[in-house]
PDB file of C-alpha atoms in Angstrom:
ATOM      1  CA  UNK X   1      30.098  29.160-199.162  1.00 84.00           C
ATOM      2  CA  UNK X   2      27.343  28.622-196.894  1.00 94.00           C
ATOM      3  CA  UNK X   3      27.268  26.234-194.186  1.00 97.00           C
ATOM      4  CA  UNK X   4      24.441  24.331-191.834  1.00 98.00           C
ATOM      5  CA  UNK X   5      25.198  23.381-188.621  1.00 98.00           C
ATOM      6  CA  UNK X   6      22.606  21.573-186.686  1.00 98.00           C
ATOM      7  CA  UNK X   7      22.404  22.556-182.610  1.00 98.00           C
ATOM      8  CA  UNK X   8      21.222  21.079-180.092  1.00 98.00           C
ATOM      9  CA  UNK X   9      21.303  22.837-176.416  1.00 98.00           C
ATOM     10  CA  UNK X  10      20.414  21.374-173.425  1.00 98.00           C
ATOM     11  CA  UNK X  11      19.126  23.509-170.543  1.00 98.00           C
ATOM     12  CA  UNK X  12      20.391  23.233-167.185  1.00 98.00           C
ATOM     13  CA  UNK X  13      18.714  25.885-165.322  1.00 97.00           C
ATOM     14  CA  UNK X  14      14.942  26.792-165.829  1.00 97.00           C
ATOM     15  CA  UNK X  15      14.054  29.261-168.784  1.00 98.00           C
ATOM     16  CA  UNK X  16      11.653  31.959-167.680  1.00 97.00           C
ATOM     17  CA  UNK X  17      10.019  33.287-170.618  1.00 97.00           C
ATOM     18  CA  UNK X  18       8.927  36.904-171.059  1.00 93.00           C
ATOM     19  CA  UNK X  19       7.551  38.000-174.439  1.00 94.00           C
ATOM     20  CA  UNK X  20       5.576  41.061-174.497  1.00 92.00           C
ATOM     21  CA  UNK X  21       1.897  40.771-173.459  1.00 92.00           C
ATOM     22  CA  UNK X  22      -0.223  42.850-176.325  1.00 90.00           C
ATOM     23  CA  UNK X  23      -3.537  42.255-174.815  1.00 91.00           C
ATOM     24  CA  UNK X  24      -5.396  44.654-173.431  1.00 93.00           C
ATOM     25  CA  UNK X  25      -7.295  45.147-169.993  1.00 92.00           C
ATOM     26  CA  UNK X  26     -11.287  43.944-170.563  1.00 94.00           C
ATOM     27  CA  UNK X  27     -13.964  46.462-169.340  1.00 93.00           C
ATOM     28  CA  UNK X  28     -13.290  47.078-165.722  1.00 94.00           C
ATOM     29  CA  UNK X  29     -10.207  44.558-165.406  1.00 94.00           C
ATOM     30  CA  UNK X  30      -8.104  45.088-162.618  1.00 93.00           C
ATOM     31  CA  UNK X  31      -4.526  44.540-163.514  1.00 91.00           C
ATOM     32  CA  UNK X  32      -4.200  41.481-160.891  1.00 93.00           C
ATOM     33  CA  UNK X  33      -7.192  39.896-163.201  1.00 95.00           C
ATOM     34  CA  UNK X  34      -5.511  40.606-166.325  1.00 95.00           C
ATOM     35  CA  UNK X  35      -2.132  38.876-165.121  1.00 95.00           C
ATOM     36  CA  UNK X  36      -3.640  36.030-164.236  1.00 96.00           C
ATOM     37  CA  UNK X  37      -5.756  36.078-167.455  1.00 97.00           C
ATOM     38  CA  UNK X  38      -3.123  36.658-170.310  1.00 97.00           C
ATOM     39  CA  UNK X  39       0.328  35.445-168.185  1.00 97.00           C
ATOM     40  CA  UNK X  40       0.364  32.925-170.602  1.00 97.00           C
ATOM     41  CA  UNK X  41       0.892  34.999-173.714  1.00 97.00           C
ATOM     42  CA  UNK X  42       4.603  35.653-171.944  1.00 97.00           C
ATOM     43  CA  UNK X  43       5.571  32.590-173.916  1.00 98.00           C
ATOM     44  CA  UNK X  44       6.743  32.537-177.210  1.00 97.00           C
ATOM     45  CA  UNK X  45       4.604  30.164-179.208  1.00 97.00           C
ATOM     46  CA  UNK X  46       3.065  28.799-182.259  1.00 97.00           C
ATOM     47  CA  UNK X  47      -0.090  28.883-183.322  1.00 97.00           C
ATOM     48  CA  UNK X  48      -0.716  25.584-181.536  1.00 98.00           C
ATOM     49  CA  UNK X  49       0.431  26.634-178.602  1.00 98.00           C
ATOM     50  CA  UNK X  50       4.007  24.953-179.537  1.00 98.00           C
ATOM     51  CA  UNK X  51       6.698  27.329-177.660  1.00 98.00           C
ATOM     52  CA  UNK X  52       9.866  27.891-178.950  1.00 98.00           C
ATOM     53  CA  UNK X  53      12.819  30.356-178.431  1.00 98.00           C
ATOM     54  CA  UNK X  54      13.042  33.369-181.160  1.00 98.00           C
ATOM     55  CA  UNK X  55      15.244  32.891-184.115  1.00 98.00           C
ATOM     56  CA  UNK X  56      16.470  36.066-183.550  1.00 98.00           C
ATOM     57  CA  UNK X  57      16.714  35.559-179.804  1.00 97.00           C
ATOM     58  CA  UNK X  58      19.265  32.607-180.263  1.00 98.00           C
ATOM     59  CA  UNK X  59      21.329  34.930-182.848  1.00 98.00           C
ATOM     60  CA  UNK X  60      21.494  37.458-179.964  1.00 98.00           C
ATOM     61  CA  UNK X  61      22.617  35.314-177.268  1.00 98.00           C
ATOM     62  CA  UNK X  62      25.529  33.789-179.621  1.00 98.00           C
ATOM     63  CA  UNK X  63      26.606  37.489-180.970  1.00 98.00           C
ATOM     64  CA  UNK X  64      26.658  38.478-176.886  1.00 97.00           C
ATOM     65  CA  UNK X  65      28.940  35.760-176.020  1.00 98.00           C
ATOM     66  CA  UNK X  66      31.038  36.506-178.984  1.00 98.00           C
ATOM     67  CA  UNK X  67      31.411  40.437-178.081  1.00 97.00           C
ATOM     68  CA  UNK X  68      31.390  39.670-173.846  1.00 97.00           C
ATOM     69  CA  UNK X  69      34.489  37.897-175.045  1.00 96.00           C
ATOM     70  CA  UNK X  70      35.806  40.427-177.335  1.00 95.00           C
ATOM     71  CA  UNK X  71      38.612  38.180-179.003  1.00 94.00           C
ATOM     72  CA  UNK X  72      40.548  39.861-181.520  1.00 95.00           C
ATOM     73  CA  UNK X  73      40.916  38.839-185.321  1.00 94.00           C
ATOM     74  CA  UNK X  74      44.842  37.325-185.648  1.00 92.00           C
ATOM     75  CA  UNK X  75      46.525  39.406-188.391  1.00 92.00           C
ATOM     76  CA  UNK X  76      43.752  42.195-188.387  1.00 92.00           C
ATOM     77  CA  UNK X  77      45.144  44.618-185.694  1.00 93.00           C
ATOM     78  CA  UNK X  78      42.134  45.964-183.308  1.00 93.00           C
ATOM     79  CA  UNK X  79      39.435  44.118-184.955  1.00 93.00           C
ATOM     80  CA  UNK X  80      37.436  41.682-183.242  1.00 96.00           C
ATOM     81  CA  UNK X  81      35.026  38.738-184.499  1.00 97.00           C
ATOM     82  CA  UNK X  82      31.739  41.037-183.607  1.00 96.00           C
ATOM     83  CA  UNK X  83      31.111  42.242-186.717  1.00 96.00           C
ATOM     84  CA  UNK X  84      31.914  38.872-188.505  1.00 96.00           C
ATOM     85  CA  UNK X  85      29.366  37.075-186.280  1.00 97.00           C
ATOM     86  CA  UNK X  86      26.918  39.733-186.821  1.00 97.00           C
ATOM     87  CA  UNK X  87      26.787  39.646-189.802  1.00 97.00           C
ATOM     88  CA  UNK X  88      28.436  35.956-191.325  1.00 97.00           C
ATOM     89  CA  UNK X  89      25.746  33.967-188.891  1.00 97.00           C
ATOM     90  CA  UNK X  90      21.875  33.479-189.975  1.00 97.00           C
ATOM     91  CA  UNK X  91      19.158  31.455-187.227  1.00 98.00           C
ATOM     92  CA  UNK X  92      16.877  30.605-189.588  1.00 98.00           C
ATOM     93  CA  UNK X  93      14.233  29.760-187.535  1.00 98.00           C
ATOM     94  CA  UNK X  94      12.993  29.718-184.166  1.00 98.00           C
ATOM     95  CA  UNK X  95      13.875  26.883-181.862  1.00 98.00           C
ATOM     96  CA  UNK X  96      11.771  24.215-180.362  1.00 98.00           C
ATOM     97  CA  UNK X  97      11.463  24.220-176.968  1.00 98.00           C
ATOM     98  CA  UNK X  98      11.471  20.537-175.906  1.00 98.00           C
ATOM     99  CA  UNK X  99      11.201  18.560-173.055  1.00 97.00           C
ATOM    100  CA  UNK X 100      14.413  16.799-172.470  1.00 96.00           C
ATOM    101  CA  UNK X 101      12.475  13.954-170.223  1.00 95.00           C
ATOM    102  CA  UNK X 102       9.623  13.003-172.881  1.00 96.00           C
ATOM    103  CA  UNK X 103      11.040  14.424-176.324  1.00 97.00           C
ATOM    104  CA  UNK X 104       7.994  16.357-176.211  1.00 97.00           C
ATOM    105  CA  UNK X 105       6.909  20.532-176.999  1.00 98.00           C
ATOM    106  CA  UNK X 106       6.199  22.335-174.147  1.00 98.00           C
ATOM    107  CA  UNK X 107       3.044  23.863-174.770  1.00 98.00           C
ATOM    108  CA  UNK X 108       2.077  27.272-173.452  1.00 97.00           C
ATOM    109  CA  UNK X 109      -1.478  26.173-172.476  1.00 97.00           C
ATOM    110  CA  UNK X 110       0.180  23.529-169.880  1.00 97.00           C
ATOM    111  CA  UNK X 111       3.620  24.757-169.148  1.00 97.00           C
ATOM    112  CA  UNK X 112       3.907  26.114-165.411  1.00 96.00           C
ATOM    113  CA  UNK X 113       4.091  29.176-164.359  1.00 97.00           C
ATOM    114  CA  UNK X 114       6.715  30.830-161.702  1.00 97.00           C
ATOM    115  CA  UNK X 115       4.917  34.288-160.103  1.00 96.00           C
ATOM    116  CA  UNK X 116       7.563  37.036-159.115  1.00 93.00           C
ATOM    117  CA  UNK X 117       7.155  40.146-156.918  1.00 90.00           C
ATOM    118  CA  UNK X 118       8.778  42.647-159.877  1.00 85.00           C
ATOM    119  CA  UNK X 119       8.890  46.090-160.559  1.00 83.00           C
ATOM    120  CA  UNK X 120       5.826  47.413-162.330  1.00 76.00           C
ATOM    121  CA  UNK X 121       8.338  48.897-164.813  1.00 75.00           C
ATOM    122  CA  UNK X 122      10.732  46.325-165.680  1.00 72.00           C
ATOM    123  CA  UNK X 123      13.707  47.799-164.246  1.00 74.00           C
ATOM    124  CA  UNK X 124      15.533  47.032-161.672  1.00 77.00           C
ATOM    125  CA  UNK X 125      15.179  48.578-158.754  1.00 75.00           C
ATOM    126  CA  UNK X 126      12.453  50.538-159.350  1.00 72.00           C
ATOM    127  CA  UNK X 127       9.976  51.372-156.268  1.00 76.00           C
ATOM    128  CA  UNK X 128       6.700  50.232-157.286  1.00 87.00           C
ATOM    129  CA  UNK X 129       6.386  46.738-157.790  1.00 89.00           C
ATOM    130  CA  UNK X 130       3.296  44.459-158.788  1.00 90.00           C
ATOM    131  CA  UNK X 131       3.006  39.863-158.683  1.00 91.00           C
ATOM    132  CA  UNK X 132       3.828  39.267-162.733  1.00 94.00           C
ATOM    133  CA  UNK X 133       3.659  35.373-163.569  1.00 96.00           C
ATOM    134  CA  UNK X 134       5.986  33.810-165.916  1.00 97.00           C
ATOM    135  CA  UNK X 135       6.028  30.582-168.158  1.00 98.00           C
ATOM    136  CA  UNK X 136       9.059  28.315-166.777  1.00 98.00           C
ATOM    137  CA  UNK X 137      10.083  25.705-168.577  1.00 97.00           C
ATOM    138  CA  UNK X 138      12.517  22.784-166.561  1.00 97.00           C
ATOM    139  CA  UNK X 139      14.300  20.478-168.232  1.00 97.00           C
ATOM    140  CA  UNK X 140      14.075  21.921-171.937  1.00 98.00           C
ATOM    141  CA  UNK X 141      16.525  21.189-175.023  1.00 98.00           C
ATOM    142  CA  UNK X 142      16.262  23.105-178.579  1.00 98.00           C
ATOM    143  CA  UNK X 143      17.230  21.946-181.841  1.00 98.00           C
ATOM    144  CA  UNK X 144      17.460  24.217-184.400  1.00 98.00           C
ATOM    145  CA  UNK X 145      19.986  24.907-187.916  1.00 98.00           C
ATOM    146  CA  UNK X 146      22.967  27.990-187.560  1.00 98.00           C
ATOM    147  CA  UNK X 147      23.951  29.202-191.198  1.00 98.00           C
ATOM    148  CA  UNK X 148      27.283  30.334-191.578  1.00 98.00           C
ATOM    149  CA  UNK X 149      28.019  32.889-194.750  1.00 97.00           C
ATOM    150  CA  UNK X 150      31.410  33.878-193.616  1.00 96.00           C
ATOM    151  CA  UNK X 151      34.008  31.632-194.753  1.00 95.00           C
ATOM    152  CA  UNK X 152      36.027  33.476-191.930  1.00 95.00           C
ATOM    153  CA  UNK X 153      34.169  31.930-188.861  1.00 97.00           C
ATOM    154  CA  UNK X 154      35.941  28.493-187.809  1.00 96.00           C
ATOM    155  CA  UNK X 155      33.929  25.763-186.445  1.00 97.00           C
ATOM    156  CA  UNK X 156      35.812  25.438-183.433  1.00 97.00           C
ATOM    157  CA  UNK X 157      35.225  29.143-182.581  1.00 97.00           C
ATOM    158  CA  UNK X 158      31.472  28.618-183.374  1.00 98.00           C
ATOM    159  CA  UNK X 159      31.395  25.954-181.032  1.00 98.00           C
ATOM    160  CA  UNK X 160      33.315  28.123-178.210  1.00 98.00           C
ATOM    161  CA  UNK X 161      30.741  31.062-178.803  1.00 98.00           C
ATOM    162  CA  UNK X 162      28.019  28.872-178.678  1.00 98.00           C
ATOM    163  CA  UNK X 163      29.196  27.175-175.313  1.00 98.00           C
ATOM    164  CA  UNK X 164      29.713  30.514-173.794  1.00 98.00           C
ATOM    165  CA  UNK X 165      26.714  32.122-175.072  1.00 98.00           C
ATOM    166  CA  UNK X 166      25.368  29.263-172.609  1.00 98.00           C
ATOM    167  CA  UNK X 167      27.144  29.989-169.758  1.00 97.00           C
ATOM    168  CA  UNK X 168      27.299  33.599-169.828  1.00 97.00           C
ATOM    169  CA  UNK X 169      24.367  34.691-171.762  1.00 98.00           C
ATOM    170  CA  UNK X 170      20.938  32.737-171.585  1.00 97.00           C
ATOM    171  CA  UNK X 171      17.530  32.864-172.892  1.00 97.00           C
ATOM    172  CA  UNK X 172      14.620  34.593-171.503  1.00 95.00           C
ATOM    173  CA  UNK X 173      14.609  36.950-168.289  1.00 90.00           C
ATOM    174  CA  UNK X 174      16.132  36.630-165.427  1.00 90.00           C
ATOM    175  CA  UNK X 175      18.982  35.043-167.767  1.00 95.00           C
ATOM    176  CA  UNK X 176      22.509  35.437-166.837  1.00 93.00           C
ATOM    177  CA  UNK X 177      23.779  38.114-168.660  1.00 94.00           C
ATOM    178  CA  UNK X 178      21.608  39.803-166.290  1.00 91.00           C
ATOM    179  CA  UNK X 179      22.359  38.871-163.312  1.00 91.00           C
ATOM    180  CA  UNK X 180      20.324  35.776-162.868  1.00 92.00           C
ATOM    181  CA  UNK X 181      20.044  32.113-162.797  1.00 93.00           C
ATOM    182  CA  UNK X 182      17.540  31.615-165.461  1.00 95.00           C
ATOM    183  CA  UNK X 183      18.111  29.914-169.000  1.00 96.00           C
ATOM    184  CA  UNK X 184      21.287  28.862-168.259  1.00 97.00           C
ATOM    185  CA  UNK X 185      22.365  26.118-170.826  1.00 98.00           C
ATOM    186  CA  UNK X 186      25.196  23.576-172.505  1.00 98.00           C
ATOM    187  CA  UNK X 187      26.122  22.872-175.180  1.00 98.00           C
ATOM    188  CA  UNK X 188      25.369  19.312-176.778  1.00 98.00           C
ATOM    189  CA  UNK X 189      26.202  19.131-180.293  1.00 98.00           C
ATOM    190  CA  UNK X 190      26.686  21.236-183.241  1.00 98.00           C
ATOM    191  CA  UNK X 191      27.422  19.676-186.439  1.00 98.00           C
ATOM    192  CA  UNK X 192      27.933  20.448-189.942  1.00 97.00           C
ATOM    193  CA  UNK X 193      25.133  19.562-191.889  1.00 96.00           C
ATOM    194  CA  UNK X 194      26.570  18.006-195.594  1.00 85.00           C
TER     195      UNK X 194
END
């Protein structure tokens, strides 16, 4: 039987957005110029400019929290809920982010940036490092429906993932499954939708 649940998270740290930036350097573009050109197209976003945090991004955060925890299934020896989440739990569609302060989008065309001495590869530690700018949204919330196809996930366990998924997981980069501060979030509600 397939159940809705409508979410709502509410960010308490800032969410740093990173998406990968397709665009290529223009004649004779240095890659300063570009950067501050396309830095931008880091956020996730409609075609209005509307940005949001991936579908598949949210299902990844909750499945994290659920295997970081690594609970086992009570009567089922050695197994533990990751495979149930994976595959009994369906984010249909992205999620708004919203400005907790005005109800409003954030829009990628007016959202602030945060620049960050990183390395030029992405990994940390790495020895060459370049100024990389990225979308930071403050004070966001995202409302968006959880499916459930697995008559074996309870709500209250959805609920726990969820709220650890929050404080052990996060959206975007410099989250804090990574070691850092960013996308950090509660959660509000989470209710079955009849």
């Amino acid at each position: 039987m397939l159940r809705t649940f409508k979410v709502t998270l509410t960010g308490k740290s800032p969410l740093f957005c990173g998406a990968y930036i397709a665009e290529p350097l223009k004649d004779r573009e240095s890659h300063d110029d570009h950067e501050k050109r396309t830095w931008r197209d880091r956020a996730n976003a409609d075609t209005n400019g509307n940005m949001f945090i991936p579908a598949m991004g949210i299902k990844r955060c909750i499945e994290g929290a659920v295997n970081r925890a690594g609970d086992k299934i009570k009567g089922k020896g050695q197994r533990t809920w990751s495979k149930v989440f994976m595959s009994g739990m369906i984010v249909p569609a992205n999620g708004p982010l919203i400005e907790a302060a005005t109800n409003k989008p954030f829009n990628k065309n007016t959202v602030a940036g945060t620049w960050v001495f990183v390395p030029s590869d992405g990994m940390r530690g790495g020895s060459k490092r370049v100024n990389k700018c990225f979308p930071t949204v403050l004070g966001w919330k995202s409302t968006f429906d959880l499916c459930v196809t697995d008559d074996a996930i309870p709500e209250d366990l959805l609920k726990k993932y969820i709220g650890d998924a929050g404080m052990f997981v996060g959206f975007g980069c410099n989250r804090i499954e990574k070691g850092g501060t960013g996308g950090f979030f509660v959660l509000e509600s989470c209710k079955e939708v009849k």
